[in-house]
Amino acid sequence: DAMVIQNPRYQVTQFGKPVTLSCSQTLNHNVMYWYQQKSSQAPKLLFHYYDKDFNNEADTPDNFQSRRPNTSFCFLDIRSPGLGDAAMYLCATSRDRVAGSTEAFFGQGTRLTVV
Amino acid sequence: DAKTTQPPSMDCAEGRAANLPCNHSTISGNEYVYWYRQIHSQGPQYIIHGLKNNETNEMASLIITEDRKSSTLILPHATLRDTAVYYCIVRALYNTDKLIFGTGTRLQVFP
């Protein structure tokens, strides 16, 4: 059974048109991550939540925003997608060290195409 | 900043052991070594992690040198399905719990 679910698997959006990617989890993990992965590159951390605390990476463009309304859901908003934002977007979850095992579970990703 | 160094690619014959090295010479005392792999077009998958002792699970073994400056992931009997990019990650388990990927090793298992 899928534990980290990303919807949709494939998303096509127009240049400059806001788009939202979603991630849900059934693991009740308190840490959630968003990564961007471009072709033939390693996943790049955009930001992550530790419970409700939002942690932005210093080099994440302002064009990328995130929301976490509750433990189970997290959203990635791209306010004005450019051609350079075409990539696979990966969501992941983990527990924190205090809670025990800290392995991260990844979703299958959403492949974003910008036209 | 990259905290790990891995060879960009390796080959391994099916059925043989695959030994994937990782250098993490600047690792600090509270940082763990994690290994993940990513099969084409899928999300990364956790393999194993360790602090200073060698670890083994159903997927692999992790050998960490005594000075903790390097480690080796061992897949004891590689199969074609083990063809993937393998990432060695050094991770400090502070409250922020970051997971930062390096460039990884592309392992090709051939028949």
mmCIF file of C-alpha atoms in Angstrom:
data_model
loop_
_atom_site.group_PDB
_atom_site.id
_atom_site.type_symbol
_atom_site.label_atom_id
_atom_site.label_comp_id
_atom_site.label_asym_id
_atom_site.label_seq_id
_atom_site.Cartn_x
_atom_site.Cartn_y
_atom_site.Cartn_z
ATOM 1 C CA ASP A 1 0.000 0.000 0.000
ATOM 2 C CA ALA A 2 1.318 3.420 -0.938
ATOM 3 C CA MET A 3 2.336 5.379 2.147
ATOM 4 C CA VAL A 4 3.368 8.647 0.524
ATOM 5 C CA ILE A 5 1.063 9.602 -2.303
ATOM 6 C CA GLN A 6 1.722 12.352 -4.766
ATOM 7 C CA ASN A 7 -0.892 13.705 -7.087
ATOM 8 C CA PRO A 8 -0.913 14.011 -9.950
ATOM 9 C CA ARG A 9 1.889 11.806 -11.320
ATOM 10 C CA TYR A 10 2.147 14.022 -14.384
ATOM 11 C CA GLN A 11 1.242 17.702 -14.560
ATOM 12 C CA VAL A 12 1.381 19.998 -17.532
ATOM 13 C CA THR A 13 1.085 23.703 -16.849
ATOM 14 C CA GLN A 14 1.399 26.854 -18.901
ATOM 15 C CA PHE A 15 4.274 29.236 -18.527
ATOM 16 C CA GLY A 16 3.406 31.678 -15.742
ATOM 17 C CA LYS A 17 0.234 29.875 -14.638
ATOM 18 C CA PRO A 18 0.202 28.952 -10.934
ATOM 19 C CA VAL A 19 0.266 25.255 -10.202
ATOM 20 C CA THR A 20 -0.102 23.226 -7.016
ATOM 21 C CA LEU A 21 1.317 19.783 -6.390
ATOM 22 C CA SER A 22 0.015 17.707 -3.518
ATOM 23 C CA CYS A 23 1.417 15.098 -1.195
ATOM 24 C CA SER A 24 -0.353 13.005 1.402
ATOM 25 C CA GLN A 25 0.966 10.438 3.858
ATOM 26 C CA THR A 26 -0.525 7.664 5.939
ATOM 27 C CA LEU A 27 2.518 7.260 8.185
ATOM 28 C CA ASN A 28 1.767 10.076 10.645
ATOM 29 C CA HIS A 29 5.328 11.313 10.259
ATOM 30 C CA ASN A 30 6.091 14.757 11.578
ATOM 31 C CA VAL A 31 8.739 15.698 9.012
ATOM 32 C CA MET A 32 7.820 16.313 5.368
ATOM 33 C CA TYR A 33 10.168 17.314 2.555
ATOM 34 C CA TRP A 34 9.869 18.686 -0.964
ATOM 35 C CA TYR A 35 12.601 18.031 -3.494
ATOM 36 C CA GLN A 36 13.130 19.124 -7.065
ATOM 37 C CA GLN A 37 14.921 16.699 -9.366
ATOM 38 C CA LYS A 38 15.961 17.678 -12.855
ATOM 39 C CA SER A 39 17.041 15.209 -15.474
ATOM 40 C CA SER A 40 20.216 13.282 -14.578
ATOM 41 C CA GLN A 41 20.658 15.243 -11.362
ATOM 42 C CA ALA A 42 20.306 14.368 -7.698
ATOM 43 C CA PRO A 43 17.210 15.474 -5.787
ATOM 44 C CA LYS A 44 17.587 19.022 -4.493
ATOM 45 C CA LEU A 45 15.923 19.941 -1.218
ATOM 46 C CA LEU A 46 13.590 22.916 -1.574
ATOM 47 C CA PHE A 47 12.175 23.028 1.971
ATOM 48 C CA HIS A 48 10.879 20.849 4.718
ATOM 49 C CA TYR A 49 8.477 20.935 7.635
ATOM 50 C CA TYR A 50 9.277 19.787 11.118
ATOM 51 C CA ASP A 51 5.743 19.527 12.479
ATOM 52 C CA LYS A 52 4.365 22.958 11.553
ATOM 53 C CA ASP A 53 7.763 24.640 11.505
ATOM 54 C CA PHE A 54 8.704 25.554 7.957
ATOM 55 C CA ASN A 55 12.387 25.367 6.961
ATOM 56 C CA ASN A 56 13.285 26.963 3.653
ATOM 57 C CA GLU A 57 16.583 26.263 1.926
ATOM 58 C CA ALA A 58 18.563 29.435 1.308
ATOM 59 C CA ASP A 59 18.692 28.956 -2.456
ATOM 60 C CA THR A 60 15.044 28.033 -2.985
ATOM 61 C CA PRO A 61 13.475 30.684 -5.229
ATOM 62 C CA ASP A 62 10.599 32.763 -3.855
ATOM 63 C CA ASN A 63 8.521 31.366 -6.699
ATOM 64 C CA PHE A 64 8.208 28.171 -4.660
ATOM 65 C CA GLN A 65 5.921 28.139 -1.660
ATOM 66 C CA SER A 66 4.548 25.400 0.540
ATOM 67 C CA ARG A 67 1.633 24.752 2.841
ATOM 68 C CA ARG A 68 1.044 22.064 5.400
ATOM 69 C CA PRO A 69 -2.524 22.319 6.694
ATOM 70 C CA ASN A 70 -2.229 19.178 8.819
ATOM 71 C CA THR A 71 0.094 16.257 9.503
ATOM 72 C CA SER A 72 -1.106 14.234 6.536
ATOM 73 C CA PHE A 73 -0.990 16.770 3.716
ATOM 74 C CA CYS A 74 1.589 19.054 2.209
ATOM 75 C CA PHE A 75 1.375 21.221 -0.901
ATOM 76 C CA LEU A 76 3.951 22.733 -3.204
ATOM 77 C CA ASP A 77 2.818 25.923 -4.927
ATOM 78 C CA ILE A 78 4.720 27.307 -7.889
ATOM 79 C CA ARG A 79 3.435 30.830 -8.327
ATOM 80 C CA SER A 80 4.722 31.545 -11.828
ATOM 81 C CA PRO A 81 6.278 28.471 -13.410
ATOM 82 C CA GLY A 82 9.075 29.051 -15.852
ATOM 83 C CA LEU A 83 10.540 26.641 -18.359
ATOM 84 C CA GLY A 84 13.389 26.012 -15.935
ATOM 85 C CA ASP A 85 10.978 24.678 -13.340
ATOM 86 C CA ALA A 86 10.192 21.617 -15.409
ATOM 87 C CA ALA A 87 11.340 18.720 -13.268
ATOM 88 C CA MET A 88 10.293 15.801 -11.101
ATOM 89 C CA TYR A 89 9.034 16.975 -7.721
ATOM 90 C CA LEU A 90 9.447 14.507 -4.892
ATOM 91 C CA CYS A 91 7.737 14.500 -1.527
ATOM 92 C CA ALA A 92 9.154 12.557 1.396
ATOM 93 C CA THR A 93 8.335 11.988 5.054
ATOM 94 C CA SER A 94 10.213 10.809 8.100
ATOM 95 C CA ARG A 95 10.014 10.688 11.846
ATOM 96 C CA ASP A 96 12.407 12.757 13.854
ATOM 97 C CA ARG A 97 15.225 11.255 15.855
ATOM 98 C CA VAL A 98 13.326 11.416 19.122
ATOM 99 C CA ALA A 99 10.509 9.364 17.670
ATOM 100 C CA GLY A 100 12.762 6.553 16.540
ATOM 101 C CA SER A 101 13.678 5.356 13.056
ATOM 102 C CA THR A 102 14.526 8.235 10.785
ATOM 103 C CA GLU A 103 14.444 6.640 7.369
ATOM 104 C CA ALA A 104 12.643 8.772 4.846
ATOM 105 C CA PHE A 105 9.841 7.462 2.667
ATOM 106 C CA PHE A 106 9.431 8.973 -0.766
ATOM 107 C CA GLY A 107 6.458 9.279 -3.031
ATOM 108 C CA GLN A 108 6.636 8.378 -6.705
ATOM 109 C CA GLY A 109 6.961 12.016 -7.657
ATOM 110 C CA THR A 110 5.082 14.434 -9.884
ATOM 111 C CA ARG A 111 6.656 15.150 -13.244
ATOM 112 C CA LEU A 112 5.957 18.773 -14.130
ATOM 113 C CA THR A 113 6.067 19.978 -17.701
ATOM 114 C CA VAL A 114 5.875 23.698 -18.462
ATOM 115 C CA VAL A 115 4.665 24.692 -21.910
ATOM 116 C CA ASP B 1 27.930 21.826 0.276
ATOM 117 C CA ALA B 2 28.624 18.242 -0.687
ATOM 118 C CA LYS B 3 29.669 16.224 2.322
ATOM 119 C CA THR B 4 30.203 12.963 0.456
ATOM 120 C CA THR B 5 32.232 11.859 -2.539
ATOM 121 C CA GLN B 6 31.193 8.887 -4.652
ATOM 122 C CA PRO B 7 32.395 7.517 -7.977
ATOM 123 C CA PRO B 8 29.977 8.591 -10.706
ATOM 124 C CA SER B 9 29.453 5.097 -12.078
ATOM 125 C CA MET B 10 30.247 1.434 -11.485
ATOM 126 C CA ASP B 11 29.509 -1.863 -13.174
ATOM 127 C CA CYS B 12 28.833 -5.204 -11.553
ATOM 128 C CA ALA B 13 28.129 -8.667 -12.925
ATOM 129 C CA GLU B 14 24.857 -10.245 -11.915
ATOM 130 C CA GLY B 15 25.273 -12.548 -8.927
ATOM 131 C CA ARG B 16 28.472 -10.906 -7.785
ATOM 132 C CA ALA B 17 28.854 -8.575 -4.827
ATOM 133 C CA ALA B 18 28.581 -4.888 -5.574
ATOM 134 C CA ASN B 19 30.796 -2.735 -3.345
ATOM 135 C CA LEU B 20 29.950 0.946 -3.510
ATOM 136 C CA PRO B 21 32.415 3.285 -1.788
ATOM 137 C CA CYS B 22 31.707 6.642 -0.210
ATOM 138 C CA ASN B 23 34.111 9.176 1.197
ATOM 139 C CA HIS B 24 32.893 11.443 4.015
ATOM 140 C CA SER B 25 36.132 12.717 5.471
ATOM 141 C CA THR B 26 34.520 15.729 7.202
ATOM 142 C CA ILE B 27 31.868 13.738 9.042
ATOM 143 C CA SER B 28 31.283 14.851 12.609
ATOM 144 C CA GLY B 29 30.548 12.760 15.643
ATOM 145 C CA ASN B 30 26.781 13.153 15.585
ATOM 146 C CA GLU B 31 26.309 12.497 11.875
ATOM 147 C CA TYR B 32 24.990 9.242 10.526
ATOM 148 C CA VAL B 33 25.732 7.675 7.149
ATOM 149 C CA TYR B 34 22.611 6.871 5.130
ATOM 150 C CA TRP B 35 22.283 5.059 1.826
ATOM 151 C CA TYR B 36 19.393 5.439 -0.568
ATOM 152 C CA ARG B 37 18.915 4.270 -4.108
ATOM 153 C CA GLN B 38 16.781 5.525 -6.931
ATOM 154 C CA ILE B 39 15.628 3.267 -9.691
ATOM 155 C CA HIS B 40 14.814 5.077 -12.901
ATOM 156 C CA SER B 41 11.671 7.237 -12.687
ATOM 157 C CA GLN B 42 10.894 6.209 -9.116
ATOM 158 C CA GLY B 43 11.273 7.953 -5.774
ATOM 159 C CA PRO B 44 14.416 7.206 -3.763
ATOM 160 C CA GLN B 45 14.298 4.151 -1.529
ATOM 161 C CA TYR B 46 15.972 3.809 1.855
ATOM 162 C CA ILE B 47 18.561 1.033 2.071
ATOM 163 C CA ILE B 48 20.455 1.248 5.338
ATOM 164 C CA HIS B 49 22.105 3.617 7.772
ATOM 165 C CA GLY B 50 24.725 3.533 10.522
ATOM 166 C CA LEU B 51 26.708 5.635 12.957
ATOM 167 C CA LYS B 52 29.949 3.768 13.570
ATOM 168 C CA ASN B 53 29.205 0.056 13.737
ATOM 169 C CA ASN B 54 28.774 -2.112 10.691
ATOM 170 C CA GLU B 55 25.149 -2.760 9.849
ATOM 171 C CA THR B 56 23.340 -5.434 7.884
ATOM 172 C CA ASN B 57 19.756 -5.829 6.810
ATOM 173 C CA GLU B 58 17.876 -7.818 4.206
ATOM 174 C CA MET B 59 18.979 -5.505 1.413
ATOM 175 C CA ALA B 60 22.605 -4.741 2.081
ATOM 176 C CA SER B 61 25.535 -4.383 4.460
ATOM 177 C CA LEU B 62 27.168 -1.147 5.494
ATOM 178 C CA ILE B 63 30.817 -1.128 6.463
ATOM 179 C CA ILE B 64 32.065 2.060 8.148
ATOM 180 C CA THR B 65 35.787 2.535 8.705
ATOM 181 C CA GLU B 66 37.016 2.971 12.238
ATOM 182 C CA ASP B 67 37.820 6.648 11.689
ATOM 183 C CA ARG B 68 34.358 7.049 10.059
ATOM 184 C CA LYS B 69 35.854 8.929 7.120
ATOM 185 C CA SER B 70 34.562 6.455 4.568
ATOM 186 C CA SER B 71 32.077 3.653 4.155
ATOM 187 C CA THR B 72 31.135 0.915 1.720
ATOM 188 C CA LEU B 73 27.699 -0.313 0.803
ATOM 189 C CA ILE B 74 27.703 -3.980 -0.118
ATOM 190 C CA LEU B 75 24.984 -5.664 -2.154
ATOM 191 C CA PRO B 76 25.999 -9.287 -1.644
ATOM 192 C CA HIS B 77 24.428 -10.805 -4.771
ATOM 193 C CA ALA B 78 23.583 -8.097 -7.258
ATOM 194 C CA THR B 79 20.638 -8.623 -9.592
ATOM 195 C CA LEU B 80 19.547 -6.715 -12.663
ATOM 196 C CA ARG B 81 16.904 -5.024 -10.505
ATOM 197 C CA ASP B 82 19.669 -3.440 -8.439
ATOM 198 C CA THR B 83 20.593 -1.207 -11.371
ATOM 199 C CA ALA B 84 20.027 2.266 -9.935
ATOM 200 C CA VAL B 85 21.687 5.419 -8.677
ATOM 201 C CA TYR B 86 22.984 4.936 -5.144
ATOM 202 C CA TYR B 87 23.267 7.926 -2.841
ATOM 203 C CA CYS B 88 25.452 8.105 0.228
ATOM 204 C CA ILE B 89 24.217 10.813 2.594
ATOM 205 C CA VAL B 90 25.651 12.190 5.788
ATOM 206 C CA ARG B 91 22.907 13.391 8.066
ATOM 207 C CA ALA B 92 22.898 15.041 11.450
ATOM 208 C CA LEU B 93 19.777 14.275 13.424
ATOM 209 C CA TYR B 94 19.058 17.697 14.771
ATOM 210 C CA ASN B 95 15.564 19.020 15.072
ATOM 211 C CA THR B 96 15.562 20.157 11.463
ATOM 212 C CA ASP B 97 16.397 16.654 10.182
ATOM 213 C CA LYS B 98 17.670 17.648 6.749
ATOM 214 C CA LEU B 99 18.312 14.980 4.105
ATOM 215 C CA ILE B 100 20.705 16.350 1.467
ATOM 216 C CA PHE B 101 21.596 14.245 -1.571
ATOM 217 C CA GLY B 102 25.024 14.220 -3.203
ATOM 218 C CA THR B 103 25.723 13.229 -6.779
ATOM 219 C CA GLY B 104 25.506 9.460 -6.234
ATOM 220 C CA THR B 105 26.911 6.427 -8.050
ATOM 221 C CA ARG B 106 25.132 4.983 -11.035
ATOM 222 C CA LEU B 107 25.396 1.201 -10.648
ATOM 223 C CA GLN B 108 24.858 -0.877 -13.760
ATOM 224 C CA VAL B 109 24.377 -4.602 -13.166
ATOM 225 C CA PHE B 110 24.954 -6.634 -16.303
ATOM 226 C CA PRO B 111 24.025 -10.250 -17.112
#
